[in-house]
Amino acid sequence: MTSSDNARFGVGLLGHGTVGGAFHRLLEERADAVAARTGRRPHVVGVLTRSQGDFEEILAASQTIVELIGGIEPARTYVLRAIEAGRHVVTANKQLLSQHGDEVFEAARKRGVQVRFEAAVAGVIPAIRVISESLAGAYIERVHGIVNGTTNYVLTEMARTGATYAQALAAAQRLGYAEADPTEDVSGKDAAAKMAILARLAFNARVGLEDVRYEGIERITPDDIAYARELGLSLKLIGSAERIDDGLAVMVYPAFLYADHPLASVDGAFNAVTIESPAITEITLSGPGAGGIQTASAVLGDVVSTMLPAGAQPPPPRAVKLVEDVEFSFYLHLEVADRPGVLARIADVLGRNEVSIKSVVQRGLGDDARLVMVVHPVLESRFRSAVAEIARLDVVRGDPRVIRVIEETFEAPGAT
Amino acid sequence: MTSSDNARFGVGLLGHGTVGGAFHRLLEERADAVAARTGRRPHVVGVLTRSQGDFEEILAASQTIVELIGGIEPARTYVLRAIEAGRHVVTANKQLLSQHGDEVFEAARKRGVQVRFEAAVAGVIPAIRVISESLAGAYIERVHGIVNGTTNYVLTEMARTGATYAQALAAAQRLGYAEADPTEDVSGKDAAAKMAILARLAFNARVGLEDVRYEGIERITPDDIAYARELGLSLKLIGSAERIDDGLAVMVYPAFLYADHPLASVDGAFNAVTIESPAITEITLSGPGAGGIQTASAVLGDVVSTMLPAGAQPPPPRAVKLVEDVEFSFYLHLEVADRPGVLARIADVLGRNEVSIKSVVQRGLGDDARLVMVVHPVLESRFRSAVAEIARLDVVRGDPRVIRVIEETFEAPGAT
Ligand SMILES: NC(=O)c1ccc[n+]([C@@H]2O[C@H](COP(=O)([O-])OP(=O)(O)OC[C@H]3O[C@@H](n4cnc5c(N)ncnc54)[C@H](OP(=O)(O)O)[C@@H]3O)[C@@H](O)[C@H]2O)c1
Ligand SMILES: NC(=O)c1ccc[n+]([C@@H]2O[C@H](COP(=O)([O-])OP(=O)(O)OC[C@H]3O[C@@H](n4cnc5c(N)ncnc54)[C@H](OP(=O)(O)O)[C@@H]3O)[C@@H](O)[C@H]2O)c1
């Protein structure tokens, strides 16, 4: 064995579908960066699907097994066998963990290996890690979540367009936000499996899918949504897990939320989880709920964790080139003389400096006239020199006021 | 040494002010729960303040040192000495890490100990853990944050009440959201220190406070806020750290955000951090930004992490009593005959079942009349039996529709 063999980390990949395929590509793309962080270069030692690969061979060559087959069998058998063989396991399998969690976690405890499953619950939202690690010392009182992107997309579309449930679901299917058979999602069962997993973690209690009472969104009508809008409420499919006296209630149901609830503004295929505890008040985590590459990112985070000792320091940081001059969109507020031609003169200065106006409002009269504008993204240096030139114009009084404007770069999937 | 001594975990506490005092109480309160999770019972072996405690004695008796003094010296000397002595260090000290991070992290790397600092950046929001662990394999492109609660409170109040900067700041001081000398906060320097820490982690780059260009909120006028409101924008003090070509830009500045930006709705003393990466789109974390007990919770999460091996499985879960009948506020939608006395008969049924009406709207005419109401929190079983009785009334047509209503339990600090 050469030293470069020594520095490799074998990942056995079970399943090569939407998530498995995306994970495989992501791992190759990020292998160098992971090697820089962990000292070992991860590589896929073998892939198992229905038509390729041999499980025992893959197991023998791997240090961590990534299970992305889904469903109970054969995933359960492979996961238990991997644990028994002393391998860490990373999985996105909510069915398995919500129905056979006791068996899987007990096996991992006995064998002293890690079972990580960030991707099983809420896409890239690190709810599992935050609950089990950041809040390992906390008394958690309640967890509320929007943990199914399909139903949130459908409800958001119903609210946005006034569509019926059937219409919004059909649109979601056309756009790939809902599967051909959406039963598990719209019935609330998918969310119930995820809430069982969250409840187990948050309360260290034996909670399985069978313990979760769930209702879906099939019977929601445009009427209900119209009523919600009228009163400033949002309608969401909510998963909740909470302590009630000395017991627990774990449920999934459609619910109206007041506008100030942290989950009220989570739209489209986004997911979010709010964790409440007396000492922390509440923490809310939000992000895209599903998608192959997003889920694969959560899997990668877990794989890297199985490669690192606890609290491993990152390698020495690299020196960095600092960029001081950055493109921004800007707001510009000017006090100007209220006479003809003022705007033209200012626009001329901006134009010569290649600053382009996005919107402009003029108001007030006489000495109190104001010109308020927003310009398209432009290098700050260029904008500042235009403003300096404008400040010297005789029609401008006082100091120009400049504030940056940030536009949302990413669109929430499905939110238009 | 008895086995019960063996099972204790010594925590040395430097500083016993707002955060240190709260942490001390929280650790005692949660010691049993932490012992159940980790197998060792944490206890404070000694406290150092200006008037009590001996550092070397505390160091000798501790496994993890918690530094909650703040500022550069003597915190720096103590932290470096603890690392040199092979102790893990947990700190909330943004000044130290943003100005002497290289020295501290290099020492920890050499000695193989953990330095954890969740509380240094954004209160209880687990930004440090998520960036350094969940996203350890990810390519992070940009981090945007509202990382100073004082300034966010002041800006929120200016927007809510139309107050000037000076008025809003004075109110914040009266309510304890701003210190007597608020310079570090309002100048943007506090946020700059936090962004330096986040940028170092997100990009594994040598970034210190001196690399961050910052502006504060002192010059914001009610005019700017009024303009923002008119256009549906929010004005926030934003910290940003982003890759630009082969360099980095790390800045703090007031900025207008469009309403769909995930940070636009973060109000009052709350903090939030949005992390953008092509594979994950974006993750947003939000929660209270400061406060002794909240900060102490973040410190406790870090201390527990120093007690656990990587990926330690939780202990076997306890069996749990499931509560099926839970109190909720409900929305009830009825199709009713449009004739006098209908509401009275329905209200009578509700009253007899001890269900109390919060609001009610009647609309439509003739056979299409509808009664839509929200009731105060009540046990579900009681509400359902009232509804079953209502469904049997001859004035009610079709099936009653019932949806739960969730009210926000916690108030954002400072948001009224
Ligand atoms: N898709 C998402 O956005 C998403 C999000 C969160 C979590 N997840 C979870 O991720 C997991 C994978 O989901 P996916 O969407 O990637 O599923 P998928 O596209 O259906 O892929 C499943 C993969 O497993 C393989 N497989 C199925 N049965 C097998 C068997 N008996 N033996 C060996 N291989 C078998 C399939 O092989 P063939 O290629 O031979 O059919 C395929 O490669 C599931 O647990 C799912 O719940 C998915
Ligand atoms: N307060 C918050 O909400 C908050 C939030 C996030 C982070 N933090 C950070 O948490 C840290 C502590 O903040 P804090 O608000 O708790 O500060 P604090 O209330 O001023 O308490 C400071 C403590 O340190 C002790 N101390 C000061 N100088 C010392 C010295 N030379 N030797 C030994 N002990 C000394 C003080 O001792 P005496 O009792 O003898 O004066 C006091 O017990 C700081 O790094 C701060 O930035 C605070």
Short mmCIF file of N, CA, C and O and ligand atoms in Angstrom, two decimals, chain A residues 15-20 48-51 68-71 74 78 92-95 119 290-292 295, ligand 1:
data_model
loop_
_atom_site.label_atom_id
_atom_site.label_comp_id
_atom_site.label_asym_id
_atom_site.label_seq_id
_atom_site.Cartn_x
_atom_site.Cartn_y
_atom_site.Cartn_z
N GLY A 15 -27.57 2.33 -4.33
CA GLY A 15 -28.60 3.14 -4.98
C GLY A 15 -27.95 4.21 -5.84
O GLY A 15 -27.02 4.89 -5.39
N HIS A 16 -28.44 4.36 -7.05
CA HIS A 16 -27.84 5.33 -7.97
C HIS A 16 -28.95 6.00 -8.78
O HIS A 16 -28.88 6.15 -9.99
N GLY A 17 -30.01 6.41 -8.07
CA GLY A 17 -31.13 7.08 -8.72
C GLY A 17 -30.98 8.57 -8.63
O GLY A 17 -29.88 9.11 -8.79
N THR A 18 -32.08 9.28 -8.36
CA THR A 18 -32.05 10.74 -8.30
C THR A 18 -30.99 11.24 -7.31
O THR A 18 -30.15 12.06 -7.65
N VAL A 19 -31.04 10.74 -6.09
CA VAL A 19 -30.12 11.22 -5.07
C VAL A 19 -28.76 10.54 -5.22
O VAL A 19 -27.71 11.20 -5.17
N GLY A 20 -28.76 9.23 -5.42
CA GLY A 20 -27.50 8.49 -5.52
C GLY A 20 -26.63 9.00 -6.66
O GLY A 20 -25.42 9.20 -6.50
N LEU A 48 -24.11 -0.07 -6.02
CA LEU A 48 -25.08 -1.16 -6.08
C LEU A 48 -26.42 -0.65 -6.59
O LEU A 48 -26.98 0.32 -6.05
N THR A 49 -26.93 -1.26 -7.64
CA THR A 49 -28.31 -1.00 -8.07
C THR A 49 -28.94 -2.37 -8.31
O THR A 49 -28.33 -3.39 -7.99
N ARG A 50 -30.12 -2.39 -8.90
CA ARG A 50 -30.72 -3.70 -9.18
C ARG A 50 -29.94 -4.45 -10.25
O ARG A 50 -29.98 -5.67 -10.31
N SER A 51 -29.21 -3.68 -11.07
CA SER A 51 -28.54 -4.34 -12.19
C SER A 51 -27.02 -4.38 -12.09
O SER A 51 -26.35 -4.90 -12.96
N LEU A 68 -28.88 4.85 -0.46
CA LEU A 68 -29.82 5.72 -1.16
C LEU A 68 -30.75 4.91 -2.05
O LEU A 68 -31.07 5.30 -3.17
N ILE A 69 -31.14 3.73 -1.52
CA ILE A 69 -32.10 2.89 -2.23
C ILE A 69 -33.51 3.31 -1.85
O ILE A 69 -34.39 3.46 -2.68
N GLY A 70 -33.72 3.51 -0.57
CA GLY A 70 -35.05 3.87 -0.08
C GLY A 70 -35.88 2.63 0.24
O GLY A 70 -35.50 1.51 -0.12
N GLY A 71 -36.99 2.83 0.95
CA GLY A 71 -37.88 1.72 1.31
C GLY A 71 -37.28 0.82 2.39
O GLY A 71 -36.17 1.06 2.86
N PRO A 74 -34.49 -4.07 0.27
CA PRO A 74 -33.37 -4.63 1.03
C PRO A 74 -32.56 -3.61 1.83
O PRO A 74 -31.55 -3.99 2.42
N TYR A 78 -29.15 -4.36 4.30
CA TYR A 78 -27.83 -3.81 3.97
C TYR A 78 -27.31 -2.91 5.09
O TYR A 78 -26.14 -2.97 5.46
N ALA A 92 -30.59 8.43 3.59
CA ALA A 92 -31.64 9.44 3.42
C ALA A 92 -33.00 8.79 3.58
O ALA A 92 -34.02 9.34 3.17
N ASN A 93 -33.02 7.61 4.21
CA ASN A 93 -34.19 6.73 4.17
C ASN A 93 -35.14 6.95 5.36
O ASN A 93 -34.99 6.34 6.41
N LYS A 94 -36.12 7.82 5.15
CA LYS A 94 -37.06 8.12 6.25
C LYS A 94 -37.96 6.94 6.58
O LYS A 94 -38.35 6.74 7.73
N GLN A 95 -38.32 6.15 5.55
CA GLN A 95 -39.18 4.99 5.83
C GLN A 95 -38.47 4.05 6.81
O GLN A 95 -39.03 3.67 7.84
N ALA A 119 -30.23 13.84 5.51
CA ALA A 119 -31.02 13.95 4.28
C ALA A 119 -32.39 13.29 4.40
O ALA A 119 -33.24 13.45 3.53
N ALA A 290 -36.19 19.44 -1.07
CA ALA A 290 -35.82 18.21 -1.74
C ALA A 290 -35.05 18.53 -3.01
O ALA A 290 -34.50 19.61 -3.15
N GLY A 291 -34.99 17.57 -3.90
CA GLY A 291 -34.20 17.74 -5.11
C GLY A 291 -32.96 16.89 -4.97
O GLY A 291 -32.38 16.79 -3.89
N GLY A 292 -32.55 16.27 -6.07
CA GLY A 292 -31.44 15.32 -6.02
C GLY A 292 -30.17 15.96 -5.50
O GLY A 292 -29.55 15.47 -4.55
N THR A 295 -30.40 17.16 -1.77
CA THR A 295 -30.35 16.03 -0.85
C THR A 295 -28.94 15.44 -0.83
O THR A 295 -28.42 15.08 0.24
N1 LIG C 1 -35.54 12.38 -4.51
C1 LIG C 1 -35.46 13.25 -3.51
O1 LIG C 1 -35.57 14.47 -3.72
C2 LIG C 1 -35.26 12.77 -2.10
C3 LIG C 1 -35.21 13.72 -1.07
C4 LIG C 1 -34.96 13.29 0.24
C5 LIG C 1 -34.76 11.96 0.49
N2 LIG C 1 -34.83 11.05 -0.52
C6 LIG C 1 -34.60 9.65 -0.18
O2 LIG C 1 -33.44 9.20 -0.87
C7 LIG C 1 -33.56 7.81 -1.13
C8 LIG C 1 -33.35 7.57 -2.62
O3 LIG C 1 -34.33 8.28 -3.34
P1 LIG C 1 -34.22 8.51 -4.91
O4 LIG C 1 -35.21 9.57 -5.23
O5 LIG C 1 -32.80 8.71 -5.32
O6 LIG C 1 -34.74 7.10 -5.46
P2 LIG C 1 -34.65 6.51 -6.94
O7 LIG C 1 -34.38 7.61 -7.90
O8 LIG C 1 -35.85 5.67 -7.13
O9 LIG C 1 -33.36 5.58 -6.89
C9 LIG C 1 -33.32 4.37 -6.18
C10 LIG C 1 -32.03 3.63 -6.49
O10 LIG C 1 -32.00 2.47 -5.67
C11 LIG C 1 -31.79 1.34 -6.51
N3 LIG C 1 -32.51 0.17 -5.99
C12 LIG C 1 -33.85 -0.01 -5.87
N4 LIG C 1 -34.13 -1.23 -5.41
C13 LIG C 1 -32.94 -1.85 -5.25
C14 LIG C 1 -32.56 -3.14 -4.82
N5 LIG C 1 -33.47 -4.05 -4.47
N6 LIG C 1 -31.24 -3.45 -4.80
C15 LIG C 1 -30.32 -2.55 -5.16
N7 LIG C 1 -30.62 -1.31 -5.59
C16 LIG C 1 -31.91 -0.97 -5.64
C17 LIG C 1 -32.33 1.73 -7.85
O11 LIG C 1 -31.68 0.89 -8.77
P3 LIG C 1 -32.08 0.81 -10.31
O12 LIG C 1 -31.34 1.96 -10.90
O13 LIG C 1 -31.56 -0.52 -10.72
O14 LIG C 1 -33.58 0.95 -10.36
C18 LIG C 1 -31.92 3.18 -7.93
O15 LIG C 1 -30.58 3.31 -8.37
C19 LIG C 1 -34.93 7.40 -0.61
O16 LIG C 1 -34.79 6.91 0.70
C20 LIG C 1 -35.69 8.71 -0.59
O17 LIG C 1 -36.72 8.72 0.38
C21 LIG C 1 -35.06 11.43 -1.81
#
